[in-house]
Coordinates of C-alpha atoms in Angstrom, one line a residue:
Chain A
X1470 CA 74.3 59.1 80.6
X1471 CA 72.5 56.7 80.6
X1472 CA 73.1 53.8 82.8
X1473 CA 75.2 52.2 79.8
X1474 CA 77.0 55.0 78.9
X1475 CA 77.9 55.3 83.0
X1476 CA 78.6 50.9 83.7
X1477 CA 81.0 51.7 80.5
X1478 CA 83.2 54.8 82.5
X1479 CA 83.1 53.3 85.2
X1480 CA 84.9 49.9 83.2
X1481 CA 87.8 52.1 81.1
X1482 CA 87.8 53.9 85.4
X1483 CA 88.2 50.6 85.9
X1484 CA 91.1 49.8 83.5
X1485 CA 93.2 53.2 84.0
X1486 CA 93.7 51.9 86.9
X1487 CA 94.9 48.4 86.7
X1488 CA 96.9 50.1 84.4
X1489 CA 98.4 52.3 86.8
X1490 CA 97.2 55.3 85.0
X1491 CA 96.1 59.1 86.3
X1492 CA 92.5 59.5 86.4
X1493 CA 91.9 63.7 85.4
X1494 CA 89.4 65.7 86.7
X1495 CA 86.7 65.5 84.1
X1496 CA 87.5 61.2 83.6
X1497 CA 83.8 59.6 84.7
X1498 CA 85.1 57.8 88.4
X1499 CA 82.7 56.2 91.6
X1500 CA 81.1 58.3 93.9
X1501 CA 83.2 56.1 97.0
X1502 CA 86.3 57.5 95.1
X1503 CA 86.0 61.4 94.7
X1504 CA 84.8 61.8 98.1
X1505 CA 88.0 59.7 99.5
X1506 CA 90.2 61.9 97.2
X1507 CA 88.7 65.0 98.6
X1508 CA 88.2 64.3 102.2
X1509 CA 92.0 63.3 102.3
X1510 CA 93.5 65.9 100.6
X1511 CA 91.2 68.3 102.8
X1512 CA 92.8 66.8 105.6
X1513 CA 96.2 67.1 104.5
X1514 CA 96.4 70.5 103.3
X1515 CA 94.2 71.2 107.1
X1516 CA 98.0 69.5 108.4
X1517 CA 100.5 72.4 105.4
X1518 CA 97.7 75.0 107.3
X1519 CA 97.1 73.9 111.0
X1520 CA 101.6 72.7 110.5
X1521 CA 103.1 76.3 110.5
X1522 CA 101.6 77.1 113.7
X1523 CA 103.8 75.0 115.9
X1524 CA 107.5 75.9 113.6
X1525 CA 105.4 79.7 113.6
X1526 CA 106.1 79.7 116.9
X1527 CA 109.8 80.2 116.9
X1528 CA 109.6 82.5 114.3
X1529 CA 110.5 85.7 115.9
X1530 CA 112.8 84.3 117.9
X1531 CA 115.3 82.3 115.6
X1532 CA 118.9 83.2 117.0
X1533 CA 120.9 83.5 113.7
X1534 CA 119.2 86.2 111.0
X1535 CA 119.6 83.2 109.0
X1536 CA 117.8 81.0 110.7
X1537 CA 114.6 83.3 111.0
X1538 CA 115.3 83.4 107.2
X1539 CA 114.9 79.4 107.2
X1540 CA 112.1 79.7 108.8
X1541 CA 110.5 82.1 107.6
X1542 CA 110.4 80.5 104.2
X1543 CA 109.5 77.1 105.0
X1544 CA 106.4 77.9 107.2
X1545 CA 105.6 80.0 104.2
X1546 CA 106.1 76.7 102.4
X1547 CA 103.7 74.8 104.2
X1548 CA 101.0 78.4 102.6
X1549 CA 102.4 77.5 99.4
X1550 CA 101.6 73.1 100.5
X1551 CA 98.5 74.0 101.8
X1552 CA 97.3 75.7 98.8
X1553 CA 98.3 73.2 96.7
X1554 CA 96.0 70.8 98.6
X1555 CA 93.0 72.5 98.0
X1556 CA 93.3 73.3 94.4
X1557 CA 93.8 70.5 93.8
X1558 CA 90.9 69.2 96.5
X1559 CA 89.0 72.3 94.0
X1560 CA 89.4 69.8 90.7
X1561 CA 87.5 67.2 92.5
X1562 CA 84.0 70.0 92.8
X1563 CA 84.8 70.5 96.9
X1564 CA 85.0 73.6 98.0
X1565 CA 88.1 74.9 99.7
X1566 CA 85.7 78.1 102.1
X1567 CA 83.9 75.2 102.9
X1568 CA 86.7 72.7 104.1
X1569 CA 87.9 74.9 105.4
X1570 CA 84.8 74.8 107.2
X1571 CA 84.5 70.8 108.4
X1572 CA 88.3 72.5 109.5
X1573 CA 87.1 74.7 111.6
X1574 CA 84.1 72.7 113.6
X1575 CA 86.6 70.2 114.1
X1576 CA 83.9 67.3 111.1
X1577 CA 87.5 67.2 109.7
X1578 CA 91.3 66.2 110.9
X1579 CA 94.0 66.9 110.4
X1580 CA 97.3 65.7 111.8
X1581 CA 97.8 64.8 115.7
X1582 CA 101.9 65.4 115.4
X1583 CA 100.8 69.4 115.4
X1584 CA 99.2 69.0 118.6
X1585 CA 102.3 68.9 119.9
X1586 CA 104.3 71.6 121.6
X1587 CA 107.1 74.1 120.0
X1588 CA 109.1 74.6 123.3
X1589 CA 112.9 75.2 121.5
X1590 CA 114.9 76.1 119.1
X1591 CA 116.0 72.9 118.5
X1592 CA 112.4 71.6 118.5
X1593 CA 112.6 73.2 114.2
X1594 CA 115.4 71.2 113.8
X1595 CA 113.3 67.7 115.3
X1596 CA 110.1 69.0 113.0
X1597 CA 112.2 69.1 110.3
X1598 CA 114.4 66.5 110.6
X1599 CA 111.8 64.2 111.6
X1600 CA 108.1 65.4 111.4
X1601 CA 109.0 65.5 107.4
X1602 CA 110.8 62.9 107.4
X1603 CA 108.3 61.0 108.3
X1604 CA 106.0 62.5 106.2
X1605 CA 108.0 62.5 103.1
X1606 CA 107.7 59.0 103.6
X1607 CA 104.3 58.7 104.0
X1608 CA 104.4 61.1 101.0
X1609 CA 106.3 60.3 98.6
X1610 CA 103.9 56.9 97.1
X1611 CA 101.2 59.9 97.4
X1612 CA 103.7 61.7 94.1
X1613 CA 102.1 57.9 92.4
X1614 CA 98.8 58.1 92.7
X1615 CA 96.0 56.9 90.7
X1616 CA 94.6 60.5 91.0
X1617 CA 97.1 63.3 88.8
X1618 CA 95.9 66.8 89.8
X1619 CA 96.7 65.1 93.6
X1620 CA 100.0 63.5 92.1
X1621 CA 101.1 66.1 90.3
X1622 CA 100.7 68.3 93.7
X1623 CA 102.6 65.7 95.6
X1624 CA 105.7 66.1 93.8
X1625 CA 106.5 69.4 94.5
X1626 CA 105.3 69.2 97.7
X1627 CA 107.7 66.0 98.1
X1628 CA 110.8 67.9 96.2
X1629 CA 110.2 71.2 99.3
X1630 CA 109.6 68.9 102.1
X1631 CA 112.7 66.8 101.7
X1632 CA 115.1 69.9 101.4
X1633 CA 112.7 70.9 104.9
X1634 CA 114.2 67.6 106.2
X1635 CA 118.0 68.8 105.3
X1636 CA 117.3 71.7 106.8
X1637 CA 116.4 70.4 110.0
X1638 CA 119.2 67.7 110.2
X1639 CA 121.6 71.0 109.4
X1640 CA 120.0 72.2 112.5
X1641 CA 120.6 69.7 114.6
X1642 CA 124.1 68.6 113.7
X1643 CA 125.7 72.0 114.6
X1644 CA 123.4 72.1 117.7
X1645 CA 124.8 69.0 118.4
X1646 CA 128.7 69.8 117.3
X1647 CA 128.0 73.1 119.2
X1648 CA 128.3 74.3 123.6
X1649 CA 126.7 71.2 125.6
X1650 CA 123.6 73.4 127.1
X1651 CA 123.1 73.8 122.9
X1652 CA 123.7 69.4 122.6
X1653 CA 121.3 69.0 125.5
X1654 CA 118.7 70.9 123.7
X1655 CA 119.4 69.1 120.5
X1656 CA 118.8 65.7 122.5
X1657 CA 115.5 66.2 124.3
X1658 CA 113.6 67.6 121.2
X1659 CA 114.9 63.4 119.7
X1660 CA 113.6 62.7 122.5
X1661 CA 110.2 64.7 123.2
X1662 CA 109.6 64.2 118.2
X1663 CA 110.7 60.3 118.0
X1664 CA 107.8 58.6 118.9
X1665 CA 105.1 61.1 117.8
X1666 CA 106.8 60.3 114.8
X1667 CA 106.5 57.0 114.2
X1668 CA 102.1 57.6 115.0
X1669 CA 102.0 59.6 112.4
X1670 CA 101.9 56.1 110.0
X1671 CA 98.7 55.8 111.5
X1672 CA 97.5 52.3 113.4
X1673 CA 99.2 49.0 112.8
X1674 CA 98.0 47.1 110.3
X1675 CA 96.4 44.5 112.1
X1676 CA 96.7 43.5 115.5
X1677 CA 94.0 45.0 119.1
X1678 CA 94.8 48.8 117.9
X1679 CA 94.7 48.2 114.0
X1680 CA 92.8 51.2 112.4
X1681 CA 89.1 50.3 112.5
X1682 CA 87.3 50.2 108.9
X1683 CA 88.3 49.5 105.1
X1684 CA 89.8 52.5 104.0
X1685 CA 93.3 50.7 104.2
X1686 CA 91.9 48.1 101.2
X1687 CA 90.3 49.9 99.1
X1688 CA 92.5 53.3 99.1
X1689 CA 95.3 50.1 97.9
X1690 CA 92.6 49.3 95.6
X1691 CA 92.3 52.4 93.6
X1692 CA 96.0 53.1 93.4
X1693 CA 95.2 56.3 96.1
X1694 CA 97.8 54.1 98.9
X1695 CA 100.4 51.5 97.8
X1696 CA 102.2 50.9 100.8
X1697 CA 100.2 49.9 104.3
X1698 CA 100.9 52.4 107.5
X1699 CA 103.9 49.4 108.9
X1700 CA 105.1 48.8 106.4
X1701 CA 105.9 52.7 105.9
X1702 CA 106.4 53.3 109.4
X1703 CA 109.3 50.4 109.4
X1704 CA 110.5 52.0 105.8
X1705 CA 111.9 55.9 107.9
X1706 CA 112.4 54.0 110.9
X1707 CA 115.5 52.2 108.7
X1708 CA 116.3 55.5 107.6
X1709 CA 116.3 57.7 110.6
X1710 CA 118.4 54.9 112.8
X1711 CA 122.4 55.9 110.8
X1712 CA 121.2 59.5 109.9
X1713 CA 120.5 59.8 114.4
X1714 CA 124.6 58.3 114.2
X1715 CA 126.1 60.4 112.1
X1716 CA 123.7 63.3 114.4
X1717 CA 125.8 62.0 117.7
X1718 CA 122.2 62.0 119.1
X1719 CA 120.1 59.1 121.0
X1720 CA 116.5 57.9 119.9
X1721 CA 114.6 57.0 123.0
X1722 CA 114.0 53.4 122.1
X1723 CA 116.3 50.6 124.9
X1724 CA 114.8 48.4 122.1
X1725 CA 116.1 50.1 118.6
X1726 CA 118.6 46.8 117.0
X1727 CA 119.6 45.7 113.9
X1728 CA 117.7 42.8 112.9
X1729 CA 119.6 40.9 110.6
X1730 CA 118.0 38.0 109.9
X1731 CA 114.9 40.7 108.5
X1732 CA 117.7 43.5 107.1
X1733 CA 115.7 45.8 109.1
X1734 CA 116.0 47.6 112.9
X1735 CA 113.2 46.4 115.4
X1736 CA 111.8 49.7 117.9
X1737 CA 109.7 48.8 120.6
X1738 CA 105.9 49.1 121.8
X1739 CA 103.7 52.4 120.4
X1740 CA 101.4 53.6 123.1
X1741 CA 99.5 53.8 120.9
X1742 CA 97.1 55.3 123.3
X1743 CA 98.0 58.6 123.5
X1744 CA 97.8 58.6 120.1
X1745 CA 94.5 58.0 120.3
X1746 CA 94.1 60.6 123.2
X1747 CA 95.1 63.5 120.9
X1748 CA 93.7 62.0 118.0
X1749 CA 90.0 62.2 120.5
X1750 CA 91.7 66.5 121.2
X1751 CA 93.0 65.5 124.1
X1752 CA 96.4 66.6 123.1
X1753 CA 98.7 68.7 124.4
X1754 CA 97.6 71.9 121.3
X1755 CA 94.6 70.2 120.1
X1756 CA 91.8 73.2 121.5
X1757 CA 95.3 76.3 121.0
X1758 CA 96.0 74.8 117.5
X1759 CA 92.3 75.5 116.2
X1760 CA 91.7 78.6 118.4
X1761 CA 94.3 80.0 117.1
X1762 CA 92.3 79.2 113.0
X1763 CA 89.4 79.7 114.2
X1764 CA 90.5 83.5 114.9
X1765 CA 92.7 84.9 112.2
X1766 CA 89.7 83.2 110.4
X1767 CA 87.2 85.3 111.5
X1768 CA 89.6 88.1 112.4
X1769 CA 90.0 88.2 108.7
X1770 CA 86.7 88.1 107.5
X1771 CA 86.4 91.6 107.4
X1772 CA 89.0 91.6 105.0
X1773 CA 87.8 88.8 102.8
X1774 CA 84.3 90.6 102.5
X1775 CA 85.9 94.1 101.2
X1776 CA 87.9 91.9 98.7
X1777 CA 84.9 90.5 97.3
X1778 CA 83.0 93.6 97.1
X1779 CA 85.7 95.4 95.6
X1780 CA 85.6 93.0 92.9
X1781 CA 82.0 92.9 92.8
X1782 CA 82.3 96.9 92.1
X1783 CA 84.8 96.6 89.5
X1784 CA 83.4 93.8 87.4
X1785 CA 79.7 95.6 87.3
X1786 CA 82.1 99.4 86.3
X1787 CA 83.3 96.8 83.7
X1788 CA 80.0 95.3 82.5
X1789 CA 78.6 99.6 83.1
X1790 CA 81.7 100.5 80.6
X1791 CA 80.4 97.2 77.9
X1792 CA 77.6 99.3 77.9
X1793 CA 78.6 102.1 76.9
Chain B
X1091 CA 121.6 117.0 117.4
X1092 CA 121.8 118.1 113.3
X1093 CA 124.2 121.5 114.7
X1094 CA 126.6 119.2 116.0
X1095 CA 127.2 116.2 113.5
X1096 CA 127.5 118.4 110.6
X1097 CA 130.5 120.4 112.7
X1098 CA 131.7 117.2 113.5
X1099 CA 132.0 116.5 110.1
X1100 CA 133.4 119.6 108.4
X1101 CA 136.3 118.6 111.1
X1102 CA 136.5 115.4 109.7
X1103 CA 136.3 116.8 105.6
X1104 CA 139.3 118.7 106.3
X1105 CA 141.3 115.9 107.0
X1106 CA 140.1 113.1 104.9
X1107 CA 139.2 113.0 101.3
X1108 CA 135.9 114.0 100.4
X1109 CA 134.8 110.6 99.0
X1110 CA 135.4 109.3 103.0
X1111 CA 132.9 110.9 105.1
X1112 CA 134.4 109.1 108.3
X1113 CA 132.7 105.9 109.1
X1114 CA 131.1 106.8 112.3
X1115 CA 128.1 108.6 110.2
X1116 CA 127.9 106.4 107.0
X1117 CA 128.3 103.3 110.1
X1118 CA 124.8 105.5 111.4
X1119 CA 123.2 106.1 108.6
X1120 CA 123.3 102.2 107.5
X1121 CA 122.0 100.6 110.7
X1122 CA 119.0 103.3 110.9
X1123 CA 118.1 102.0 106.9
X1124 CA 119.1 97.5 108.1
X1125 CA 116.9 98.6 111.1
X1126 CA 113.8 99.7 108.9
X1127 CA 114.0 96.9 107.2
X1128 CA 114.9 94.3 110.8
X1129 CA 112.4 95.9 112.7
X1130 CA 109.7 95.9 110.2
X1131 CA 110.3 92.1 109.3
X1132 CA 110.0 91.4 112.9
X1133 CA 106.4 92.6 113.1
X1134 CA 105.6 91.5 109.2
X1135 CA 106.1 88.0 110.2
X1136 CA 104.2 88.1 113.1
X1137 CA 101.2 87.4 110.2
X1138 CA 102.5 84.1 109.0
X1139 CA 100.1 81.5 110.4
X1140 CA 97.4 84.3 111.1
X1141 CA 96.9 86.3 107.9
X1142 CA 92.7 86.9 106.6
X1143 CA 93.4 84.1 103.9
X1144 CA 96.6 81.6 103.1
X1145 CA 97.5 83.6 99.5
X1146 CA 97.9 86.7 102.0
X1147 CA 100.0 84.6 104.6
X1148 CA 102.3 84.0 101.7
X1149 CA 102.4 87.2 100.3
X1150 CA 103.2 88.9 104.2
X1151 CA 106.5 85.9 103.5
X1152 CA 107.5 87.8 100.7
X1153 CA 107.5 90.7 102.3
X1154 CA 109.0 89.7 105.6
X1155 CA 111.6 87.6 104.1
X1156 CA 112.3 90.6 101.2
X1157 CA 112.9 93.2 105.0
X1158 CA 115.2 90.9 106.4
X1159 CA 116.9 89.6 103.3
X1160 CA 118.0 94.0 103.7
X1161 CA 118.4 94.1 106.5
X1162 CA 121.0 91.5 106.3
X1163 CA 122.9 93.1 103.6
X1164 CA 123.0 95.9 105.3
X1165 CA 123.8 95.1 108.9
X1166 CA 126.3 93.2 106.7
X1167 CA 127.8 96.3 105.4
X1168 CA 127.1 98.6 108.1
X1169 CA 130.0 95.7 109.8
X1170 CA 132.2 96.0 107.8
X1171 CA 132.2 100.1 107.6
X1172 CA 132.9 99.8 111.7
X1173 CA 135.5 97.7 111.0
X1174 CA 135.3 96.7 114.4
X1175 CA 134.8 92.6 113.4
X1176 CA 130.6 92.9 114.7
X1177 CA 128.5 91.1 111.8
X1178 CA 125.0 91.5 111.0
X1179 CA 124.0 88.3 113.9
X1180 CA 126.3 90.6 116.7
X1181 CA 124.9 93.7 115.0
X1182 CA 120.5 92.8 115.8
X1183 CA 121.1 90.3 119.0
X1184 CA 123.6 91.4 121.1
X1185 CA 123.1 95.7 120.0
X1186 CA 120.8 97.5 123.4
X1187 CA 117.5 99.6 122.8
X1188 CA 119.1 102.5 122.5
X1189 CA 121.5 101.3 119.7
X1190 CA 118.6 100.6 118.0
X1191 CA 118.2 103.1 114.7
X1192 CA 115.3 102.6 113.7
X1193 CA 111.5 104.3 113.2
X1194 CA 108.5 103.8 115.3
X1195 CA 106.3 103.3 112.1
X1196 CA 107.2 99.6 111.8
X1197 CA 108.0 98.7 115.8
X1198 CA 104.9 99.2 116.9
X1199 CA 102.6 96.1 117.8
X1200 CA 99.8 96.1 114.8
X1201 CA 98.7 92.6 115.1
X1202 CA 95.1 93.4 116.1
X1203 CA 94.2 94.9 112.6
X1204 CA 94.7 94.5 108.5
X1205 CA 94.2 97.5 108.5
X1206 CA 96.5 99.4 110.5
X1207 CA 99.6 96.7 109.3
X1208 CA 97.9 97.6 105.3
X1209 CA 98.2 101.0 106.2
X1210 CA 101.8 101.4 107.5
X1211 CA 103.0 99.4 105.2
X1212 CA 101.4 101.6 102.4
X1213 CA 103.3 104.5 104.4
X1214 CA 106.6 102.3 104.7
X1215 CA 106.3 100.6 101.1
X1216 CA 105.9 104.2 99.2
X1217 CA 108.9 105.9 101.2
X1218 CA 111.7 103.6 100.8
X1219 CA 110.7 103.3 97.0
X1220 CA 111.6 106.3 96.8
X1221 CA 113.8 106.3 98.9
X1222 CA 115.5 103.1 97.3
X1223 CA 115.2 104.8 93.8
X1224 CA 117.6 107.0 94.5
X1225 CA 119.6 105.2 97.1
X1226 CA 120.5 103.6 93.7
X1227 CA 122.6 105.9 92.2
X1228 CA 124.9 105.8 95.2
X1229 CA 128.3 106.5 94.9
X1230 CA 129.4 104.1 97.5
X1231 CA 129.2 101.2 95.0
X1232 CA 127.0 98.5 98.2
X1233 CA 125.1 100.8 99.2
X1234 CA 123.1 101.8 95.8
X1235 CA 124.0 97.8 94.5
X1236 CA 122.0 96.9 98.1
X1237 CA 119.5 99.6 97.1
X1238 CA 119.8 98.6 93.3
X1239 CA 118.1 94.7 94.8
X1240 CA 115.6 96.1 97.4
X1241 CA 113.5 99.0 95.2
X1242 CA 112.7 96.4 93.2
X1243 CA 111.4 94.5 95.5
X1244 CA 109.6 97.4 97.7
X1245 CA 107.9 98.3 94.2
X1246 CA 106.3 94.6 94.7
X1247 CA 105.5 95.4 98.2
X1248 CA 104.4 99.0 98.0
X1249 CA 101.8 97.0 94.8
X1250 CA 100.6 94.7 97.4
X1251 CA 99.6 97.0 100.5
X1252 CA 98.2 99.7 97.3
X1253 CA 96.3 97.0 96.5
X1254 CA 95.2 96.2 100.4
X1255 CA 94.1 99.9 101.3
X1256 CA 91.7 100.3 97.3
X1257 CA 90.1 97.5 98.3
X1258 CA 90.0 98.1 102.2
X1259 CA 89.1 101.8 101.6
X1260 CA 86.6 100.6 98.3
X1261 CA 85.4 97.7 99.7
X1262 CA 82.5 97.4 102.1
X1263 CA 81.5 100.1 104.7
X1264 CA 82.7 98.4 107.9
X1265 CA 86.5 97.7 105.9
X1266 CA 86.2 101.2 104.7
X1267 CA 85.8 102.8 108.4
X1268 CA 88.3 99.7 109.6
X1269 CA 91.5 100.9 106.6
X1270 CA 90.5 104.6 107.2
X1271 CA 91.1 104.3 111.2
X1272 CA 94.1 102.0 111.0
X1273 CA 95.9 105.2 108.2
X1274 CA 94.9 107.8 111.4
X1275 CA 96.8 105.4 114.0
X1276 CA 99.9 105.4 111.7
X1277 CA 100.5 108.4 110.4
X1278 CA 101.4 110.6 113.5
X1279 CA 104.7 107.6 112.9
X1280 CA 105.1 109.2 109.0
X1281 CA 106.6 112.2 109.8
X1282 CA 110.4 109.9 111.3
X1283 CA 110.1 109.8 108.5
X1284 CA 111.7 112.4 106.7
X1285 CA 114.0 113.3 109.9
X1286 CA 117.4 114.4 108.9
X1287 CA 118.8 115.0 111.7
X1288 CA 120.6 111.2 112.1
X1289 CA 122.2 112.3 108.6
X1290 CA 125.1 113.9 108.5
X1291 CA 125.6 116.2 105.6
X1292 CA 128.7 115.1 104.2
X1293 CA 126.7 111.5 102.9
X1294 CA 124.4 113.9 101.0
X1295 CA 127.0 116.6 99.5
X1296 CA 129.0 112.7 98.5
X1297 CA 125.9 111.6 97.4
X1298 CA 126.3 108.1 99.8
X1299 CA 123.0 109.1 101.6
X1300 CA 120.1 110.3 100.5
X1301 CA 118.4 112.7 101.8
X1302 CA 115.0 112.4 103.6
X1303 CA 114.0 115.4 103.9
X1304 CA 113.8 116.0 100.3
X1305 CA 111.3 112.2 100.5
X1306 CA 108.7 114.1 101.8
X1307 CA 107.0 116.0 98.8
X1308 CA 107.4 112.5 96.1
X1309 CA 105.4 111.0 99.4
X1310 CA 103.4 112.5 99.6
X1311 CA 102.3 113.3 96.2
X1312 CA 101.9 109.6 95.8
X1313 CA 100.1 108.3 99.3
X1314 CA 97.2 111.4 98.6
X1315 CA 96.7 109.7 95.2
X1316 CA 96.3 106.1 96.3
X1317 CA 93.5 107.9 99.5
X1318 CA 92.0 109.6 96.8
X1319 CA 91.4 106.4 95.0
X1320 CA 90.4 104.6 97.6
X1321 CA 87.7 106.7 98.3
X1322 CA 89.2 107.7 102.2
X1323 CA 90.4 110.9 103.1
X1324 CA 94.6 112.1 104.0
X1325 CA 94.5 111.7 107.5
X1326 CA 94.9 115.7 109.6
X1327 CA 96.3 113.9 113.2
X1328 CA 99.7 115.6 113.7
X1329 CA 102.7 113.6 114.3
X1330 CA 104.1 112.1 117.3
X1331 CA 107.2 113.1 119.0
X1332 CA 109.7 110.1 118.2
X1333 CA 113.0 109.6 118.5
X1334 CA 113.7 106.0 116.7
X1335 CA 117.2 108.2 115.2
X1336 CA 117.9 109.1 118.3
X1337 CA 117.9 105.3 120.3
X1338 CA 114.9 106.3 121.8
X1339 CA 111.7 103.6 121.1
X1340 CA 108.3 103.3 122.3
X1341 CA 107.2 100.9 125.2
X1342 CA 106.8 98.3 122.5
X1343 CA 110.6 98.1 121.3
X1344 CA 111.7 96.3 124.4
X1345 CA 109.3 93.3 124.0
X1346 CA 109.8 93.2 120.2
X1347 CA 114.2 93.3 120.8
X1348 CA 113.0 90.5 124.1
X1349 CA 111.3 87.9 122.2
X1350 CA 113.8 88.7 119.6
X1351 CA 117.4 88.0 120.7
X1352 CA 116.4 85.6 124.6
X1353 CA 117.6 82.3 122.8
X1354 CA 120.3 84.1 121.0
X1355 CA 121.3 86.5 124.4
X1356 CA 121.4 83.1 126.2
X1357 CA 123.8 81.4 125.0
X1358 CA 126.5 83.5 123.6
X1359 CA 129.4 83.2 122.0
X1360 CA 127.4 80.6 120.5
X1361 CA 127.5 79.5 116.5
X1362 CA 123.3 77.8 115.3

């Protein structure tokens, strides 16, 4: 492609973006757009597979067989989400093995929320309700992301996530209306997961602890990101407060109150110093999560190598048969 | 053991019609089937988020879910047969170790090695396929219905295990060695699958239960075919002395149940 063709193709890219259309894998796109998307989809995929651990932690101890089945299916869905998202990243020329390597060596991140421990059964409810709830608020706009394969993967992911969120709500509802000990377990889980859930939307849009760099602005211009962190966080709070009331549980924020003028809930200061510590690797479970992931990958290396060797042998057999 | 139970059922046979074997024998049979599925699901679930690749996390999750579904249907039925008001959770969470009737094959720790797990899954799924394909013709309608669904599920489990045994057996030198040692590790615990001392002869005669001993030859033939194709040797390890069907388990069973049951038992009477 000569320079003139390339300019024409890039102009076509921009007009698709401007018309709110979808970019497809074979379309010409700026290198920055490709890189941004690969990184975002990979980090999203990493979050799904690391997120299997805190919930996987309770599969063996789920308190009824029905709950055990639901939880197993949920963690399995997360593996499925990881698969779609790595596959979506591969449409842009990335390789799953290389992306996993970036995760395993700490060069790519995953959502910091999964660096918190799941200490009681009620955490399965709180994760479903709050963490999946926050993820949905973050992810619904991605169903309209300008990159087609990502947008389509997100449609399916969001459907399953909303199912998970209802399950989480239902776990907490049962606990909240159960015995005194169960109610206390539910309240304790909400106390621990509320603030980390608010941090899932990332740093504030403006002010001293705003996100550094121009990622957000560029991502908005490219139709990858549609709303700012603070807009999404507010949407989550407004959606969640009435649900907490329905659950009969208290959100641990004395400053939380309805603001008639804004038509939204005001809420207290988020401890972003904690968020930055967790991002830096000093959360309660950062090392544990990554070590577990790396160990599973290393322990399974001989299995993957065997599968490759077997496939190569069978391919050679077919070639030999074809030649004969 | 078998003599005593045969005698007991002879007595009950004279009292009841042959189509209505005594409920404690049926309860014991159904619980043994359920416990194999339940405890296997518990172990299989340990692989989720720890398997060699993402596709395998999904596959092992599927298998564990199928087994758990079979266990739930069977435990629910066992509770109905017993008629004492116990549901699936009462049976899963509030029975003590000595009342579990699963084979040792499914209860031992397998986390360390994928080859061990695939050897176990091959042995179990070939057995369950032979079992359920016969049990779907049971004269007991509930068992027939559970088996008709389960046979399709375990067909997939068997296929999955066979594919991995082939890949690992005929993959690399290391995978061949590890698959072979997985087979040797699990082989001693396969004989217990064919132990018929816990199955009341009346149940077999009435066409309710499948005689486990009758499954040995077809099982052996199928397993030998797969191992030959995978360039693996049929293990020549003697059977282990076991007692799962009588409630005598391995030391690891206590830990498995402690983990599985502790939360439910910490809150007796609670709803989840």
